[in-house]
Amino acid sequence: MLRSIATHFNKTPYQKTRSFITLVFLVLFGSWCFAQTDSVQVQENIERLIVVKPKTYLEIDQVLKPHRRDTVSLARFIKIATGNNYQEGLSYALNQMGTTYRNLSEFKKSILLHQKALKIAEEIENKEFRVLSLNMLGVVFRRTDAVKTALDYHQRALELAEAVSDPSEHIKRHINISLNSIGNLYQTLGQCDLAISQFQRALKLEGELNNKLGVAINNQNIGDCLEQKGQLDEALDYYRKSLALNEEINNDFGRILCKNSISQIYLKQNMPNAALVLLQQLKEPAEKMGDKFITSSILINTGWAQMEVGGYSDAEKNILRGRKMANESNMPSLIMYANRHLSDLETKRGNYKKALMYHKEADRFNKEITNDRNLRYINDLILRYESEKKNSQISVLAKENELVKLRLRKNQTTILVSTLVIGLIATILFIMYRQYQSNYEKRVLGMEQHMLRSQMNPHFLFNSLNSIKLYIINNDKKNAVHYLNKFSKLVRRILEGSSLKETPLSEELETVALYLNIENIRFSNEIDYDITVAEDINTDQIKIPSLVLQPFLENAIWHGLSSKEGQKNLWISIVKKDGNHIQISIVDNGVGRKVSQEIKENRVLKRKSVGIDITKERLANFAKDYQNDFSVEIIDLFDDEGNSKGTKILLEVPTI
């Protein structure tokens, strides 16, 4: 590269000229090739849109976004879209071209383009493009300080956007733009608190959309309001937040705007040198950008800073240049701002007559922007908008209230029907339960009657009385009285026990002893029986079903011992099985169940024994009141040669 430069300087003037022309030709040719390539790309994008004709902003923006600040490409698209009757694309392109002219401060052209876009959007009834067009018109009129018109456009956009039931992301973004712009207009009218409330609402919504540019803009606007209220430190914090976000998203315009606002705070905090350093960095990039609004503001602030450090001549040049730019672009607020600083400059110079002239000029523009009639109209407009919004909210709440009442009535009907159904089901269940309980009581009563019949069967009574009669006939008065006394006690216990669900083990054992004594009369006292109770058992505290052992003893005597020849033994033992049960063991040395069954089969008169089954039911009923269950086990006993030697009954009764 260095050699090429050296060679260039060693050439003759003719050679230098020829080389320069060649270089220019190559540059122009390269630019033409690049433009041709770019033009082909634009044409392809346009043709693709015309074929598909998407209806939403985002779909169109995805294709045309790289070209939306290129007025040549947009003009080409507008021509093709018009010829193909692609209205949505036409509205999009007109709005983008209008925005480009607005940023160049060519406001009349911008307004015409946005109005055309709005008319098309209204004809095709596209709410998305209507909201876009209304907001863009509001921004243009706001830049030219036409506050009434700007506020009207933004409020129409906001009302239309908020009425959309299922808004797209683009509609949501434009709700925030409306809020932001309305806040700016409130600020212009000095309604800073009302403006801040709008900006904070927009700030929250932009955060939900993760739109960092929107968050940056609203931080900047809140800073403006706080600065206007004189809260300079708080304003500076918001400007710095906005600047950080603009740096993050690499937004040149946002950076310039924030730094200009920060320099303004420095000026108000009497730090003109710091402000001047910052402002001198902004002039060139602002001018390149072509936005006369921000460029005019930077020039005026630069003049203010120079005035404060004593550079009156430079200050005058910059302020006048800024005022001229504002005047050419019809920006009354900046003209007023420039005249105020020119008045201050002339005051510092001692030119009081000239200072007064500038002051009057500033006052004239201030009145033009905020005359009484204009203020009354705007305040009425604000009040009307807020009133309509509240009425709309009241209407929505009234509708919601009606819906709640309707749901409440429906719920009341549902609750009433449900209550009736539940009541009916509860009544049916209660009747079924009472029927079950009645059946259960009948079954228990039947069991008690069966038990009583099994305890006092006629055969037993007849034999017992017959035995006593024999004692009387044989004139054995002592035994007759003795056994009659025992028989009467047994009958009394049986009658008493039949009405009780449970009885102490001690009383049950006394009843067992009486029964065995009387039954032994028939066998001429041949039965040798024994009752043993373990020492760790308190027979008075342990409860068992009343008369529960008699059926087992009756079986042992009548089916086991009655048919046995020789010694007849019956052992009853009671021990603790575990902490939850006692075990009652009844062992006889009778003929066993097999032989007993054979004898029973050979009898002419057969009687079905139901005593054991009834006893098991009674034990089951008894165990319901305890945590543990009962068990009954009947074991056949055999000798070493396999011959039957009796029967063993193991009865486990719960104690807990």
XYZ file of C-alpha atoms in Angstrom:
656
model
C 0.000 0.000 0.000
C 2.841 2.422 0.932
C 4.694 1.541 -2.297
C 1.575 2.319 -4.341
C 1.261 5.725 -2.718
C 4.996 6.490 -3.298
C 4.716 5.421 -6.932
C 1.704 7.679 -7.331
C 3.618 10.739 -6.131
C 6.560 10.021 -8.489
C 4.318 10.100 -11.621
C 3.996 13.024 -14.071
C 0.905 15.284 -13.865
C -0.584 13.572 -16.949
C -0.018 10.131 -15.440
C -1.470 11.307 -12.151
C -4.591 12.615 -13.890
C -5.008 9.384 -15.854
C -4.559 7.296 -12.686
C -7.093 9.442 -10.835
C -9.667 9.060 -13.637
C -9.067 5.295 -13.677
C -9.489 5.138 -9.900
C -12.722 7.162 -10.026
C -14.012 4.936 -12.845
C -13.260 1.790 -10.829
C -14.992 3.230 -7.743
C -18.043 4.269 -9.750
C -18.136 0.931 -11.556
C -17.907 -0.926 -8.230
C -20.667 1.217 -6.776
C -22.814 0.597 -9.880
C -22.248 -3.178 -9.587
C -23.130 -3.075 -5.902
C -26.205 -0.971 -6.615
C -27.230 -3.400 -9.353
C -26.857 -6.334 -6.950
C -28.822 -4.475 -4.269
C -31.449 -3.504 -6.849
C -31.872 -7.155 -7.850
C -32.356 -8.097 -4.196
C -34.957 -5.344 -3.723
C -36.772 -6.453 -6.890
C -36.848 -10.082 -5.691
C -38.253 -9.023 -2.299
C -40.921 -6.865 -3.931
C -41.956 -9.620 -6.344
C -42.199 -12.109 -3.462
C -44.471 -9.740 -1.519
C -46.701 -9.058 -4.532
C -47.204 -12.815 -5.069
C -47.961 -13.702 -1.417
C -49.653 -10.399 -0.422
C -49.398 -10.794 3.377
C -51.948 -8.819 5.381
C -50.129 -8.022 8.652
C -47.479 -5.418 9.423
C -44.923 -7.905 10.768
C -45.153 -10.176 7.709
C -44.528 -7.237 5.350
C -41.850 -5.745 7.615
C -39.859 -8.996 7.631
C -39.268 -8.553 3.869
C -39.035 -4.754 3.520
C -37.295 -3.889 6.791
C -33.816 -3.571 5.150
C -35.267 -1.065 2.615
C -37.756 0.919 4.709
C -35.483 4.006 4.913
C -34.579 3.781 1.202
C -36.987 6.187 -0.519
C -36.001 4.935 -4.003
C -36.825 1.293 -3.158
C -40.025 2.339 -1.364
C -41.108 4.453 -4.353
C -40.561 1.432 -6.642
C -42.598 -0.786 -4.302
C -45.417 1.817 -4.077
C -45.658 1.911 -7.886
C -45.800 -1.920 -8.190
C -48.201 -2.309 -5.204
C -50.543 0.306 -6.743
C -50.558 -1.543 -10.074
C -51.304 -4.869 -8.353
C -53.915 -3.398 -5.978
C -51.903 -4.559 -2.923
C -53.442 -2.162 -0.402
C -51.832 -3.436 2.817
C -48.356 -3.203 1.251
C -49.157 0.265 -0.090
C -50.262 1.520 3.350
C -47.088 0.071 4.918
C -44.780 1.709 2.336
C -46.491 5.125 2.517
C -46.118 5.154 6.314
C -42.418 4.191 6.092
C -41.725 6.893 3.516
C -43.630 9.402 5.668
C -41.462 8.473 8.674
C -38.286 8.971 6.609
C -39.401 12.480 5.553
C -40.386 13.264 9.152
C -36.863 12.375 10.353
C -35.517 14.742 7.712
C -37.880 17.414 9.127
C -39.852 17.596 5.844
C -43.116 17.586 7.756
C -45.555 18.592 4.974
C -44.482 15.689 2.752
C -44.627 13.368 5.777
C -48.200 14.389 6.657
C -49.449 13.848 3.083
C -47.942 10.347 2.938
C -49.339 9.291 6.351
C -52.793 10.643 5.433
C -52.796 8.581 2.217
C -51.774 5.504 4.221
C -54.603 6.171 6.730
C -57.209 6.519 3.971
C -56.170 3.164 2.427
C -56.237 1.454 5.852
C -59.758 2.784 6.496
C -60.965 1.598 3.064
C -59.700 -1.962 3.621
C -60.793 -1.857 7.306
C -57.375 -2.876 8.569
C -57.139 -1.782 12.221
C -53.418 -2.496 12.450
C -52.497 -0.051 9.669
C -55.109 2.486 10.858
C -53.470 2.563 14.311
C -50.020 2.869 12.696
C -51.089 5.763 10.438
C -52.873 7.646 13.237
C -49.863 7.397 15.542
C -47.428 8.480 12.826
C -49.586 11.534 12.044
C -49.684 12.345 15.762
C -45.863 12.223 15.966
C -45.449 14.589 12.981
C -47.920 17.147 14.382
C -46.264 16.868 17.790
C -42.882 17.724 16.203
C -44.427 20.899 14.773
C -46.085 21.773 18.120
C -49.616 21.330 16.720
C -50.653 19.982 20.108
C -54.413 19.826 19.535
C -54.147 17.845 16.317
C -51.387 15.565 17.640
C -53.345 14.682 20.780
C -56.479 13.981 18.744
C -54.626 11.549 16.444
C -52.896 9.719 19.311
C -56.110 9.343 21.324
C -57.919 7.940 18.277
C -55.062 5.459 17.793
C -55.113 4.435 21.460
C -58.902 3.947 21.579
C -58.820 1.865 18.388
C -55.868 -0.266 19.574
C -57.308 -0.898 23.055
C -60.610 -2.026 21.506
C -58.892 -4.961 19.728
C -59.833 -8.128 21.657
C -56.776 -10.182 20.668
C -54.073 -7.628 19.772
C -50.988 -8.583 17.751
C -47.524 -7.660 19.017
C -47.521 -4.720 16.575
C -50.815 -3.408 18.030
C -49.378 -3.753 21.545
C -46.326 -1.765 20.461
C -48.561 0.992 19.097
C -50.567 1.149 22.334
C -47.236 2.032 23.952
C -46.446 4.580 21.209
C -49.832 6.246 21.817
C -49.278 6.329 25.592
C -45.783 7.691 25.074
C -46.896 10.399 22.662
C -49.883 11.443 24.796
C -47.444 11.706 27.696
C -45.227 14.003 25.593
C -48.211 16.219 24.805
C -49.259 16.381 28.469
C -45.669 17.395 29.225
C -45.845 20.169 26.611
C -48.890 21.522 28.452
C -47.051 21.394 31.794
C -49.067 18.388 33.028
C -45.904 16.558 34.123
C -47.460 14.207 36.697
C -50.111 13.098 34.212
C -47.389 12.673 31.586
C -45.219 10.553 33.929
C -48.181 8.236 34.632
C -48.534 7.651 30.860
C -44.793 7.021 30.436
C -44.665 4.608 33.388
C -47.587 2.612 31.995
C -45.882 2.465 28.587
C -42.563 1.557 30.281
C -44.166 -1.449 31.986
C -45.816 -2.658 28.767
C -42.585 -2.233 26.761
C -40.779 -4.297 29.397
C -43.378 -7.065 29.023
C -42.771 -7.009 25.243
C -38.985 -7.058 25.871
C -38.678 -3.994 23.613
C -35.452 -2.349 24.793
C -35.886 0.612 22.430
C -39.334 1.328 23.900
C -37.953 1.024 27.448
C -35.126 3.431 26.537
C -37.559 5.980 25.034
C -39.827 5.978 28.097
C -36.891 6.330 30.503
C -35.789 9.337 28.416
C -39.302 10.837 28.551
C -39.654 10.364 32.331
C -36.274 12.117 32.640
C -37.623 15.035 30.551
C -40.615 15.424 32.886
C -38.482 15.261 36.028
C -36.128 17.852 34.515
C -39.120 20.087 33.802
C -40.202 19.705 37.444
C -36.702 20.705 38.603
C -35.771 17.235 39.937
C -32.413 17.248 38.150
C -30.638 14.347 39.915
C -33.595 12.000 39.374
C -33.836 13.131 35.742
C -30.114 12.419 35.231
C -30.604 8.844 36.540
C -33.351 8.191 33.974
C -31.267 9.704 31.131
C -28.360 7.431 32.035
C -30.628 4.356 32.100
C -31.886 5.307 28.633
C -28.333 5.889 27.356
C -27.183 2.467 28.605
C -30.043 0.765 26.744
C -29.369 2.733 23.558
C -25.699 1.736 23.752
C -26.764 -1.895 24.190
C -28.972 -1.884 21.077
C -26.545 0.379 19.142
C -29.154 3.089 18.485
C -27.326 6.204 17.193
C -30.333 8.536 17.412
C -31.068 7.429 21.002
C -27.434 7.935 22.009
C -27.391 11.479 20.604
C -30.736 12.358 22.233
C -29.674 11.065 25.678
C -26.287 12.801 25.610
C -27.959 16.066 24.588
C -30.373 15.722 27.539
C -27.501 14.920 29.941
C -25.610 17.989 28.717
C -28.746 20.052 29.399
C -28.754 18.804 33.036
C -25.057 19.724 33.349
C -25.885 23.252 32.145
C -28.668 23.579 34.711
C -26.277 22.286 37.412
C -23.751 25.007 36.445
C -21.298 22.580 34.810
C -20.990 24.218 31.335
C -17.527 22.770 30.575
C -18.757 19.184 31.082
C -21.814 19.974 28.924
C -19.652 21.528 26.186
C -17.354 18.466 25.987
C -20.385 16.240 25.512
C -22.141 18.506 22.993
C -19.093 18.917 20.761
C -19.135 15.122 20.231
C -22.761 15.270 19.019
C -22.848 17.981 16.335
C -21.248 16.033 13.498
C -23.181 12.710 13.963
C -26.470 14.646 14.387
C -25.900 16.584 11.149
C -25.034 13.358 9.285
C -28.247 11.801 10.530
C -30.227 14.663 8.992
C -32.745 15.052 11.835
C -33.088 18.831 12.114
C -35.068 18.669 15.346
C -32.230 17.122 17.376
C -29.529 19.007 15.415
C -31.234 22.347 16.163
C -31.498 21.445 19.875
C -27.777 20.472 20.025
C -26.723 23.729 18.336
C -28.782 25.844 20.767
C -27.448 23.926 23.803
C -23.881 24.290 22.473
C -24.427 28.048 22.233
C -25.831 28.065 25.797
C -22.729 26.231 27.102
C -20.376 28.585 25.209
C -22.266 31.570 26.603
C -21.777 30.283 30.154
C -17.993 29.956 29.682
C -17.751 33.431 28.107
C -17.536 32.524 24.409
C -20.259 34.962 23.382
C -19.391 35.168 19.688
C -19.397 31.389 19.144
C -22.487 31.121 21.319
C -24.390 33.591 19.140
C -23.381 31.789 15.934
C -24.570 28.379 17.192
C -27.836 29.637 18.693
C -28.694 31.617 15.552
C -27.863 28.598 13.387
C -30.068 26.402 15.550
C -32.908 28.965 15.403
C -32.627 29.217 11.616
C -32.887 25.425 11.264
C -35.940 25.354 13.587
C -37.539 28.204 11.646
C -37.016 26.466 8.283
C -38.575 23.240 9.599
C -41.447 25.011 11.429
C -40.521 23.971 14.987
C -41.952 26.753 17.215
C -40.823 25.289 20.546
C -37.162 25.292 19.438
C -37.512 28.834 17.990
C -38.822 29.968 21.389
C -35.975 28.072 23.139
C -33.350 29.768 20.923
C -34.823 33.260 21.453
C -34.735 32.826 25.233
C -31.030 31.985 25.143
C -30.343 34.864 22.728
C -32.101 37.146 25.224
C -29.874 35.793 28.035
C -26.776 36.270 25.828
C -27.601 39.887 25.047
C -28.318 40.535 28.736
C -24.835 39.219 29.608
C -23.401 41.513 26.911
C -25.342 44.485 28.315
C -27.460 44.892 25.148
C -30.731 45.189 27.055
C -32.751 46.551 24.149
C -31.794 43.601 21.962
C -32.318 41.238 24.903
C -35.860 42.589 25.341
C -36.543 42.094 21.630
C -35.504 38.438 21.812
C -37.510 38.002 25.007
C -40.661 39.375 23.337
C -40.061 37.118 20.336
C -39.751 34.091 22.632
C -42.904 35.135 24.465
C -44.788 35.455 21.141
C -43.897 31.902 20.145
C -44.759 30.649 23.628
C -48.220 32.203 23.326
C -48.574 30.758 19.847
C -47.915 27.281 21.228
C -49.873 27.610 24.463
C -52.450 30.385 24.046
C -55.451 30.366 26.396
C -57.860 29.144 23.753
C -55.512 26.314 22.783
C -54.950 25.350 26.439
C -58.706 25.313 27.148
C -59.275 23.101 24.111
C -56.484 20.718 25.089
C -57.537 20.529 28.728
C -61.131 19.890 27.635
C -59.821 17.216 25.304
C -57.837 15.607 28.124
C -60.824 15.718 30.470
C -63.114 14.310 27.759
C -60.689 11.512 26.979
C -60.202 10.612 30.655
C -63.981 10.810 31.229
C -64.731 8.604 28.212
C -62.090 6.148 29.369
C -63.617 6.015 32.866
C -67.118 5.632 31.409
C -65.822 2.825 29.205
C -64.252 1.166 32.248
C -67.508 1.607 34.194
C -69.431 0.063 31.276
C -67.036 -2.896 31.193
C -67.340 -3.300 34.970
C -71.149 -3.143 34.690
C -71.104 -5.881 32.051
C -68.755 -7.953 34.200
C -71.095 -7.362 37.156
C -74.053 -8.623 35.106
C -72.052 -11.680 34.108
C -71.137 -12.260 37.767
C -74.815 -11.941 38.763
C -75.804 -14.346 35.983
C -73.137 -16.815 37.072
C -74.258 -16.338 40.684
C -77.884 -17.115 39.789
C -76.718 -20.105 37.806
C -74.557 -21.196 40.728
C -77.463 -20.709 43.140
C -79.671 -22.917 40.944
C -76.865 -25.474 40.715
C -76.349 -25.348 44.491
C -80.109 -25.736 45.104
C -80.390 -28.703 42.734
C -77.178 -30.191 44.161
C -78.517 -29.742 47.712
C -81.774 -31.463 46.782
C -79.907 -34.305 45.078
C -77.501 -34.648 48.009
C -80.439 -34.519 50.437
C -82.244 -37.199 48.440
C -79.122 -39.380 48.304
C -78.524 -38.797 52.033
C -82.148 -39.773 52.786
C -81.838 -42.925 50.680
C -78.528 -43.794 52.348
C -80.025 -43.137 55.790
C -83.010 -45.384 55.004
C -80.649 -48.071 53.705
C -78.493 -47.687 56.811
C -81.515 -47.931 59.097
C -82.684 -50.963 57.162
C -79.214 -52.505 57.451
C -79.120 -51.664 61.153
C -82.592 -53.139 61.623
C -81.568 -56.295 59.779
C -78.390 -56.423 61.807
C -80.339 -56.034 65.052
C -82.727 -58.741 63.895
C -79.790 -60.993 63.097
C -78.224 -60.325 66.505
C -81.582 -60.974 68.182
C -81.919 -64.178 66.182
C -78.417 -65.170 67.231
C -79.319 -64.522 70.866
C -82.479 -66.587 70.501
C -80.517 -69.386 68.842
C -77.941 -69.129 71.583
C -80.640 -69.304 74.247
C -82.215 -72.300 72.545
C -78.793 -73.971 72.249
C -78.089 -73.302 75.910
C -81.508 -74.381 77.117
C -82.444 -77.039 74.601
C -85.312 -79.312 75.764
C -83.104 -82.388 75.834
C -80.742 -80.749 78.312
C -83.588 -79.472 80.491
C -85.379 -82.792 80.440
C -82.264 -84.790 81.381
C -81.293 -82.330 84.110
C -84.757 -82.378 85.720
C -84.961 -86.150 85.287
C -81.690 -86.573 87.178
C -82.962 -84.389 90.018
C -86.214 -86.363 90.023
C -84.243 -89.590 90.511
C -82.571 -88.101 93.574
C -85.994 -87.241 94.978
C -87.411 -90.727 94.225
C -84.402 -92.311 95.863
C -85.029 -90.030 98.824
C -81.570 -88.511 98.364
C -82.717 -85.106 99.527
C -79.250 -83.704 99.985
C -78.143 -84.308 96.389
C -81.587 -83.349 95.072
C -81.407 -79.963 96.823
C -77.739 -79.543 95.851
C -78.311 -80.140 92.138
C -81.620 -78.289 92.041
C -79.836 -75.283 93.492
C -77.110 -75.504 90.836
C -79.687 -76.037 88.081
C -81.632 -72.936 89.107
C -78.418 -70.873 89.224
C -77.446 -72.082 85.745
C -80.867 -71.269 84.293
C -80.732 -67.798 85.849
C -77.212 -67.160 84.431
C -78.282 -68.390 80.990
C -81.312 -66.078 80.998
C -79.221 -63.117 82.213
C -76.322 -63.829 79.842
C -78.555 -64.131 76.788
C -79.309 -60.383 77.000
C -75.665 -59.330 77.437
C -73.116 -58.794 74.656
C -70.160 -59.518 76.929
C -69.450 -60.646 80.456
C -66.378 -60.851 82.730
C -64.312 -64.018 82.255
C -64.762 -64.867 85.973
C -68.572 -65.031 85.624
C -68.312 -67.041 82.393
C -66.101 -69.619 84.213
C -68.647 -69.898 87.061
C -71.382 -70.581 84.466
C -69.133 -73.196 82.821
C -68.572 -74.898 86.202
C -72.342 -75.039 86.890
C -72.999 -76.440 83.409
C -70.336 -79.149 83.752
C -71.604 -80.094 87.233
C -75.162 -80.595 86.008
C -74.122 -82.387 82.799
C -71.941 -84.748 84.883
C -75.080 -86.011 86.696
C -76.068 -87.897 83.541
C -72.701 -89.595 83.431
C -72.887 -90.562 87.097
C -69.993 -88.190 87.693
C -67.771 -90.188 85.326
C -66.396 -87.050 83.630
C -63.235 -85.789 85.208
C -62.953 -82.081 84.271
C -60.498 -79.396 85.288
C -60.436 -75.602 84.758
C -57.069 -73.834 85.056
C -56.369 -70.097 84.628
C -52.875 -68.621 84.300
C -51.794 -66.453 87.231
C -51.137 -63.374 85.051
C -54.779 -63.228 83.917
C -57.215 -61.025 85.814
C -60.536 -62.778 85.139
C -62.562 -59.838 86.489
C -61.088 -57.348 83.955
C -61.090 -59.494 80.817
C -64.355 -59.512 78.891
C -65.601 -62.263 76.592
C -68.954 -62.852 74.825
C -71.483 -64.230 77.347
C -72.092 -68.003 77.260
C -69.521 -68.370 74.449
C -67.893 -71.556 75.839
C -71.040 -73.635 76.426
C -71.477 -74.781 72.765
C -67.882 -76.025 72.628
C -68.274 -77.888 75.954
C -71.584 -79.372 74.841
C -69.920 -80.706 71.656
C -67.022 -82.133 73.673
C -69.385 -83.956 76.072
C -72.121 -85.153 73.738
C -70.078 -85.908 70.615
C -66.759 -86.850 72.149
C -67.123 -88.222 75.682
C -70.674 -89.676 75.613
C -69.641 -92.478 73.217
C -66.310 -93.220 74.940
C -65.745 -96.258 77.098
C -63.612 -95.873 80.173
C -62.096 -92.747 81.687
C -63.653 -89.493 80.416
C -61.515 -86.372 80.781
C -62.152 -82.700 79.929
C -59.525 -79.999 80.458
C -60.117 -76.259 80.175
C -57.088 -73.954 80.354
C -56.810 -70.173 79.868
C -53.493 -68.433 79.147
C -52.272 -65.154 77.612
C -51.426 -65.678 73.944
C -49.817 -62.232 73.557
C -50.514 -58.730 74.711
C -53.646 -58.611 72.535
C -55.339 -62.010 73.022
C -56.152 -64.705 75.576
C -56.202 -68.336 74.442
C -58.886 -70.697 75.782
C -58.075 -74.377 75.253
C -60.801 -77.101 75.566
C -59.390 -80.652 75.324
C -61.317 -83.909 75.629
C -60.173 -87.526 75.323
C -63.325 -88.584 73.465
C -63.793 -90.672 70.347
C -62.844 -87.854 67.966
C -64.747 -86.127 65.206
C -64.491 -88.943 62.651
C -66.034 -91.625 64.885
C -68.557 -89.129 66.213
C -69.667 -88.341 62.632
C -70.083 -92.063 61.877
C -72.239 -92.536 64.983
C -74.298 -89.507 64.021
C -74.893 -90.900 60.507
C -76.250 -94.164 61.973
C -78.789 -92.434 64.192
C -82.443 -92.525 63.156
C -83.145 -89.009 64.440
C -80.607 -86.526 63.116
C -80.361 -83.034 64.499
C -78.356 -80.334 62.815
C -76.047 -78.532 65.227
C -75.791 -74.806 64.648
C -74.323 -73.787 68.026
C -70.716 -73.478 66.811
C -71.699 -71.380 63.764
C -73.788 -69.017 65.911
C -70.902 -68.723 68.363
C -68.492 -67.758 65.564
C -70.901 -65.012 64.402
C -71.153 -63.750 67.975
C -67.356 -63.698 68.264
C -67.098 -61.755 64.988
C -69.634 -59.208 66.239
C -67.765 -58.969 69.556
C -64.373 -58.411 67.815
C -65.712 -55.359 65.913
C -65.285 -53.289 69.069
C -61.614 -54.302 69.378
C -58.490 -53.599 67.344
C -57.716 -57.315 66.910
C -59.636 -60.271 65.480
C -60.677 -63.635 67.017
C -59.874 -67.152 65.857
C -61.342 -70.639 66.414
C -59.304 -73.768 65.612
C -60.517 -77.397 66.061
C -57.677 -79.940 66.163
C -58.053 -83.722 66.020
C -55.713 -85.554 68.437
C -54.087 -88.927 67.616
C -51.852 -91.374 69.465
C -48.563 -92.769 68.138
C -50.406 -95.504 66.214
C -52.698 -93.008 64.461
C -55.772 -93.806 66.536
C -57.999 -90.915 67.582
C -57.552 -89.850 71.183
C -59.815 -86.814 71.345
C -60.310 -83.250 70.168
C -58.694 -79.924 71.007
C -60.382 -76.542 70.516
C -58.217 -73.399 70.546
C -60.186 -70.194 70.924
C -58.360 -66.812 70.742
C -60.370 -63.863 72.063
C -59.122 -60.241 71.642
C -58.549 -58.172 74.776
C -57.532 -54.919 72.995
